[in-house]
Amino acid sequence: QVQLVESGGGLVQPGGSLRLSCAASGNIFNVHGMGWYRQAPGKEHELVADTSREGSTNYADSVKGRFTISRDNAMNTVYLQMDKLKPEDTAVYYCHADLTTYSGTYYPDYWGQGIQVTVSS
């Protein structure tokens, strides 16, 4: 059994900052890619940022220069530092990982339960 547990969401004013965390736990041998997606009301699910185990990163154009993704491989944890937040960043943010369990099974898509981020004055 594997779980991805997110934390750090909430309400923030425009221009403010939040830091999301996602910890993967359970029967995990190796976590490969980790990342964050989001879905706003009436909009499609979209990639925000992701990172490989080796540290390469990828960002959506809309967040480049404002968001920073990082990870702690020893803790199987990924972070998303969100600065200069805008109202259009309001969404439910989902943690994603692809991983291999101790039994050798590869899972390309493990998801967290989602966490609300609201940017509003």
Coordinates of N, CA and C in Angstrom, one line a residue:
Q1 N 0.8 -1.2 0.0 CA 0.0 0.0 0.0 C 0.9 1.2 0.0
V2 N 0.6 2.2 -0.9 CA 1.4 3.4 -1.1 C 0.4 4.6 -0.9
Q3 N 0.9 5.6 -0.2 CA 0.1 6.8 -0.1 C 0.9 8.0 -0.4
L4 N 0.3 9.0 -1.0 CA 0.9 10.3 -1.2 C 0.1 11.3 -0.4
V5 N 0.7 12.0 0.5 CA 0.0 12.9 1.5 C 0.5 14.3 1.3
E6 N -0.4 15.2 0.9 CA -0.1 16.6 0.6 C -0.4 17.4 1.9
S7 N 0.3 18.5 2.0 CA 0.1 19.5 3.0 C 0.6 20.9 2.6
G8 N 0.1 21.9 3.3 CA 0.6 23.2 3.0 C -0.3 24.2 2.2
G9 N -1.5 23.7 1.8 CA -2.4 24.6 1.1 C -3.1 25.6 2.0
G10 N -3.9 26.4 1.4 CA -4.7 27.3 2.2 C -5.0 28.6 1.4
L11 N -5.4 29.6 2.1 CA -5.8 30.9 1.5 C -4.6 31.9 1.7
V12 N -4.3 32.6 0.6 CA -3.3 33.6 0.6 C -3.7 34.8 -0.2
Q13 N -3.1 35.9 0.1 CA -3.4 37.1 -0.7 C -2.6 37.1 -2.0
P14 N -3.1 37.8 -3.0 CA -2.2 38.0 -4.2 C -0.9 38.5 -3.9
G15 N 0.2 38.0 -4.5 CA 1.5 38.4 -4.2 C 2.2 37.6 -3.1
G16 N 1.4 36.8 -2.4 CA 1.9 36.0 -1.3 C 2.6 34.7 -1.7
S17 N 2.9 33.9 -0.7 CA 3.6 32.7 -0.9 C 3.0 31.5 -0.1
L18 N 3.1 30.3 -0.7 CA 2.8 29.1 0.0 C 3.8 28.0 -0.4
R19 N 3.9 27.1 0.5 CA 4.8 25.9 0.2 C 4.0 24.7 0.4
L20 N 3.9 23.9 -0.7 CA 3.2 22.6 -0.6 C 4.3 21.5 -0.4
S21 N 3.8 20.5 0.3 CA 4.7 19.3 0.5 C 3.9 18.1 0.2
C22 N 4.6 17.1 -0.3 CA 3.9 15.8 -0.6 C 4.9 14.7 -0.2
A23 N 4.5 13.8 0.7 CA 5.3 12.7 1.2 C 4.7 11.4 0.7
A24 N 5.6 10.6 0.1 CA 5.2 9.3 -0.4 C 5.6 8.3 0.7
S25 N 4.7 7.4 1.1 CA 5.0 6.4 2.1 C 4.4 5.1 1.7
G26 N 4.9 4.0 2.4 CA 4.4 2.7 2.2 C 5.4 1.7 1.6
N27 N 4.9 0.8 0.8 CA 5.7 -0.3 0.2 C 6.5 0.2 -1.0
I28 N 7.4 1.2 -0.8 CA 8.1 1.8 -1.9 C 9.6 1.4 -1.9
F29 N 10.0 0.9 -3.1 CA 11.4 0.6 -3.3 C 12.1 1.8 -3.9
N30 N 11.5 2.5 -4.9 CA 12.1 3.6 -5.5 C 11.0 4.6 -6.1
V31 N 11.1 5.9 -5.8 CA 10.2 6.9 -6.4 C 11.0 7.5 -7.5
H32 N 10.5 7.5 -8.7 CA 11.1 8.0 -9.9 C 10.8 9.5 -10.0
G33 N 9.9 9.8 -10.9 CA 9.4 11.2 -11.1 C 8.4 11.6 -10.0
M34 N 8.5 12.9 -9.6 CA 7.5 13.4 -8.7 C 7.1 14.8 -9.3
G35 N 5.8 15.2 -9.1 CA 5.4 16.4 -9.6 C 4.1 16.9 -9.0
W36 N 3.7 18.1 -9.5 CA 2.4 18.7 -9.1 C 1.6 19.1 -10.3
Y37 N 0.3 18.7 -10.2 CA -0.7 19.1 -11.2 C -1.7 20.0 -10.4
R38 N -2.6 20.7 -11.2 CA -3.6 21.4 -10.6 C -4.9 21.4 -11.5
Q39 N -6.0 21.6 -10.9 CA -7.2 21.8 -11.6 C -8.1 22.9 -11.0
A40 N -8.4 23.9 -11.8 CA -9.2 25.0 -11.4 C -10.7 24.7 -11.8
P41 N -11.6 25.3 -11.2 CA -13.0 25.0 -11.6 C -13.3 25.4 -13.0
G42 N -13.8 24.4 -13.8 CA -14.1 24.7 -15.2 C -12.9 24.6 -16.1
K43 N -11.8 24.2 -15.6 CA -10.6 24.1 -16.4 C -10.0 22.7 -16.4
E44 N -9.1 22.4 -17.3 CA -8.6 21.1 -17.4 C -7.5 20.9 -16.4
H45 N -7.3 19.7 -16.1 CA -6.1 19.2 -15.2 C -4.9 19.6 -16.0
E46 N -3.9 20.3 -15.3 CA -2.7 20.6 -16.0 C -1.5 20.4 -15.1
L47 N -0.3 20.2 -15.8 CA 0.9 20.0 -15.1 C 1.4 21.4 -14.6
V48 N 1.8 21.5 -13.4 CA 2.4 22.7 -12.9 C 3.9 22.6 -12.9
A49 N 4.5 21.5 -12.4 CA 5.9 21.3 -12.4 C 6.2 19.8 -12.0
D50 N 7.3 19.3 -12.6 CA 7.7 18.0 -12.1 C 9.2 17.9 -12.1
T51 N 9.7 16.9 -11.4 CA 11.2 16.7 -11.3 C 11.5 15.2 -11.3
S52 N 12.6 14.9 -11.9 CA 13.1 13.6 -11.9 C 13.9 13.3 -10.6
R53 N 14.2 12.0 -10.4 CA 15.0 11.6 -9.2 C 16.4 12.3 -9.3
E54 N 16.9 12.5 -10.5 CA 18.2 13.1 -10.6 C 18.2 14.6 -10.5
G55 N 17.0 15.2 -10.4 CA 16.9 16.6 -10.2 C 16.5 17.5 -11.3
S56 N 16.3 16.9 -12.5 CA 15.9 17.8 -13.6 C 14.5 18.2 -13.4
T57 N 14.2 19.4 -13.8 CA 12.8 20.0 -13.6 C 12.2 20.5 -14.8
N58 N 10.9 20.6 -14.7 CA 10.0 21.1 -15.9 C 8.9 21.9 -15.3
Y59 N 8.6 23.1 -15.9 CA 7.6 24.0 -15.3 C 6.6 24.4 -16.4
A60 N 5.4 24.6 -16.0 CA 4.4 25.2 -16.9 C 4.8 26.6 -17.2
D61 N 4.6 27.1 -18.4 CA 5.0 28.5 -18.7 C 4.4 29.5 -17.7
S62 N 3.2 29.2 -17.3 CA 2.4 30.2 -16.4 C 3.0 30.3 -15.0
V63 N 3.9 29.4 -14.6 CA 4.5 29.5 -13.3 C 6.0 29.7 -13.3
K64 N 6.6 29.7 -14.4 CA 8.1 29.9 -14.5 C 8.5 31.2 -13.9
G65 N 9.5 31.1 -13.1 CA 10.0 32.3 -12.4 C 9.3 32.6 -11.1
R66 N 8.2 31.9 -10.8 CA 7.4 32.1 -9.6 C 7.4 30.9 -8.7
F67 N 7.3 29.7 -9.3 CA 7.3 28.5 -8.5 C 8.6 27.7 -8.6
T68 N 8.9 27.0 -7.5 CA 10.1 26.2 -7.5 C 9.8 24.8 -7.0
I69 N 10.1 23.8 -7.7 CA 9.9 22.4 -7.3 C 11.3 21.9 -6.8
S70 N 11.2 21.1 -5.7 CA 12.4 20.4 -5.2 C 12.0 19.1 -4.5
R71 N 12.9 18.3 -4.2 CA 12.6 17.0 -3.6 C 13.7 16.6 -2.7
D72 N 13.3 15.7 -1.8 CA 14.2 15.1 -0.8 C 14.1 13.6 -1.1
N73 N 15.0 13.0 -1.8 CA 14.9 11.6 -2.2 C 14.9 10.7 -1.0
A74 N 15.7 11.0 0.0 CA 15.8 10.2 1.2 C 14.4 10.1 1.9
M75 N 13.6 11.2 1.8 CA 12.3 11.2 2.5 C 11.2 11.0 1.5
N76 N 11.5 10.7 0.3 CA 10.4 10.5 -0.7 C 9.4 11.7 -0.7
T77 N 9.9 12.9 -0.6 CA 9.1 14.0 -0.5 C 9.4 15.0 -1.6
V78 N 8.3 15.6 -2.1 CA 8.5 16.7 -3.1 C 7.8 18.0 -2.6
Y79 N 8.4 19.1 -2.9 CA 7.9 20.4 -2.4 C 7.6 21.3 -3.6
L80 N 6.7 22.2 -3.4 CA 6.4 23.2 -4.4 C 6.4 24.6 -3.7
Q81 N 7.4 25.4 -3.9 CA 7.4 26.7 -3.3 C 6.8 27.6 -4.3
M82 N 5.7 28.3 -3.9 CA 4.9 29.1 -4.8 C 5.0 30.6 -4.3
D83 N 5.6 31.4 -5.1 CA 5.8 32.8 -4.7 C 5.0 33.7 -5.8
K84 N 4.8 34.9 -5.4 CA 4.1 35.9 -6.3 C 2.8 35.3 -6.8
L85 N 2.1 34.7 -5.9 CA 0.8 34.0 -6.3 C -0.2 35.0 -6.9
K86 N -0.9 34.5 -7.8 CA -2.0 35.2 -8.5 C -3.3 34.6 -8.3
P87 N -4.4 35.3 -8.4 CA -5.7 34.7 -8.3 C -5.9 33.5 -9.3
E88 N -5.3 33.6 -10.5 CA -5.4 32.5 -11.4 C -4.7 31.2 -11.0
D89 N -3.9 31.3 -9.9 CA -3.3 30.1 -9.4 C -4.2 29.3 -8.5
T90 N -5.4 29.9 -8.2 CA -6.4 29.2 -7.4 C -6.8 27.9 -8.1
A91 N -6.7 26.8 -7.3 CA -7.0 25.4 -7.9 C -6.8 24.4 -6.8
V92 N -7.2 23.2 -7.1 CA -6.8 22.0 -6.3 C -5.5 21.5 -6.9
Y93 N -4.5 21.4 -6.0 CA -3.2 20.9 -6.4 C -3.1 19.4 -6.0
Y94 N -2.6 18.7 -7.0 CA -2.4 17.2 -6.8 C -1.0 16.8 -7.0
C95 N -0.5 16.0 -6.0 CA 0.8 15.4 -6.1 C 0.8 14.2 -7.0
H96 N 1.8 14.0 -7.7 CA 1.9 12.8 -8.6 C 3.3 12.2 -8.5
A97 N 3.3 10.9 -8.6 CA 4.6 10.2 -8.5 C 4.5 8.9 -9.4
D98 N 5.6 8.5 -10.0 CA 5.7 7.2 -10.6 C 6.8 6.4 -9.8
L99 N 6.5 5.2 -9.4 CA 7.3 4.5 -8.5 C 7.3 3.0 -8.7
T100 N 8.3 2.4 -8.0 CA 8.4 0.9 -8.0 C 8.3 0.4 -6.6
T101 N 7.5 -0.6 -6.4 CA 7.4 -1.2 -5.0 C 8.4 -2.3 -4.8
Y102 N 8.5 -2.8 -3.6 CA 9.5 -3.8 -3.3 C 9.2 -5.1 -4.0
S103 N 8.0 -5.3 -4.4 CA 7.7 -6.5 -5.2 C 8.1 -6.4 -6.7
G104 N 8.6 -5.2 -7.0 CA 9.1 -5.0 -8.4 C 8.0 -4.4 -9.3
T105 N 6.8 -4.1 -8.8 CA 5.8 -3.6 -9.7 C 6.0 -2.1 -9.9
Y106 N 5.9 -1.7 -11.1 CA 6.0 -0.3 -11.5 C 4.7 0.3 -11.6
Y107 N 4.5 1.5 -11.0 CA 3.2 2.2 -11.1 C 3.5 3.6 -11.7
P108 N 3.0 3.8 -12.9 CA 3.3 5.1 -13.6 C 2.5 6.3 -13.0
D109 N 1.4 6.0 -12.3 CA 0.5 7.1 -11.8 C 0.0 6.9 -10.4
Y110 N 0.6 7.5 -9.5 CA 0.1 7.5 -8.1 C -0.2 9.0 -7.8
W111 N -1.4 9.2 -7.2 CA -1.9 10.5 -7.0 C -2.2 10.8 -5.5
G112 N -1.9 12.0 -5.1 CA -2.4 12.4 -3.8 C -3.9 12.8 -3.8
Q113 N -4.4 13.1 -2.7 CA -5.9 13.4 -2.6 C -6.3 14.8 -3.1
G114 N -5.3 15.6 -3.2 CA -5.5 17.0 -3.6 C -5.6 17.9 -2.5
I115 N -5.1 19.2 -2.7 CA -5.1 20.2 -1.6 C -5.5 21.5 -2.3
Q116 N -6.4 22.2 -1.6 CA -6.9 23.5 -2.1 C -5.9 24.6 -1.9
V117 N -5.7 25.4 -2.9 CA -4.9 26.7 -2.8 C -5.8 27.8 -3.4
T118 N -6.1 28.8 -2.5 CA -6.9 29.9 -2.9 C -6.1 31.2 -2.8
V119 N -6.1 31.9 -3.9 CA -5.4 33.2 -3.9 C -6.5 34.3 -4.1
S120 N -6.7 35.0 -3.0 CA -7.8 36.0 -3.0 C -7.5 37.1 -2.0
S121 N -7.9 38.3 -2.3 CA -7.8 39.4 -1.3 C -9.1 39.5 -0.5

